[in-house]
């Protein structure tokens, strides 16, 4: 077997990342990548198998590590006893998101590929896989706190999937908008507060029912006085 020339694989990966970022997986050209890397399409096939294998070589290590980190974050939290989960949920979530945001910005271009250039590959459902993990563990937390919304059937897995997808898409907008890291951190902190306030209406629906009832009574009282 012929010995592979040193440095060619690295050039191919660098040129492929640029081509995928510019054109997406579906429209990217192996001929263009080979020309930019000063090699042949044959050498790409030899090293990476095909175009998807080349894309995979770029994004899979980062995607796998993100999934591992996210699972570890979830498992660590749900190993806490019930009282600690209730007390620490907000702070723990905020610290975890800081860790995730650091990782995203350490691999910013790869996340751009995962989010907006992966259609046609096995990575096109990357965000949905994260959503599924979050939905599963959100259910576990809601069971811990004895959430009546789940017990009554008001909150379904479909509903949780919708709101969690909205949250993740919001977080990843910092990548799509290519925000500076500190601006992104402020944005995500605001999004966390917004998301948690919304979830509070699910975790504690009786509190909001009381508020809505009081507001209605005050409105009726004002109209009567007029």
mmCIF file of C-alpha atoms in Angstrom, residues 104-105 108-109 111-113 115-116 171-179 184:
data_model
loop_
_atom_site.group_PDB
_atom_site.id
_atom_site.type_symbol
_atom_site.label_atom_id
_atom_site.label_comp_id
_atom_site.label_asym_id
_atom_site.label_seq_id
_atom_site.Cartn_x
_atom_site.Cartn_y
_atom_site.Cartn_z
ATOM 1 C CA UNK A 104 -19.727 25.987 21.372
ATOM 2 C CA UNK A 105 -17.407 28.972 21.040
ATOM 3 C CA UNK A 108 -17.721 27.699 16.558
ATOM 4 C CA UNK A 109 -17.334 26.795 12.865
ATOM 5 C CA UNK A 111 -21.433 24.215 15.174
ATOM 6 C CA UNK A 112 -22.183 26.376 12.144
ATOM 7 C CA UNK A 113 -21.804 23.230 10.057
ATOM 8 C CA UNK A 115 -26.745 23.750 12.436
ATOM 9 C CA UNK A 116 -26.885 25.013 8.873
ATOM 10 C CA UNK A 171 -29.777 29.355 22.081
ATOM 11 C CA UNK A 172 -28.258 28.387 18.734
ATOM 12 C CA UNK A 173 -29.253 31.709 17.201
ATOM 13 C CA UNK A 174 -26.053 33.061 18.779
ATOM 14 C CA UNK A 175 -24.160 30.874 16.317
ATOM 15 C CA UNK A 176 -26.338 31.693 13.338
ATOM 16 C CA UNK A 177 -25.966 35.414 14.069
ATOM 17 C CA UNK A 178 -22.225 34.966 14.751
ATOM 18 C CA UNK A 179 -22.463 36.923 17.981
ATOM 19 C CA UNK A 184 -24.045 35.660 23.357
#
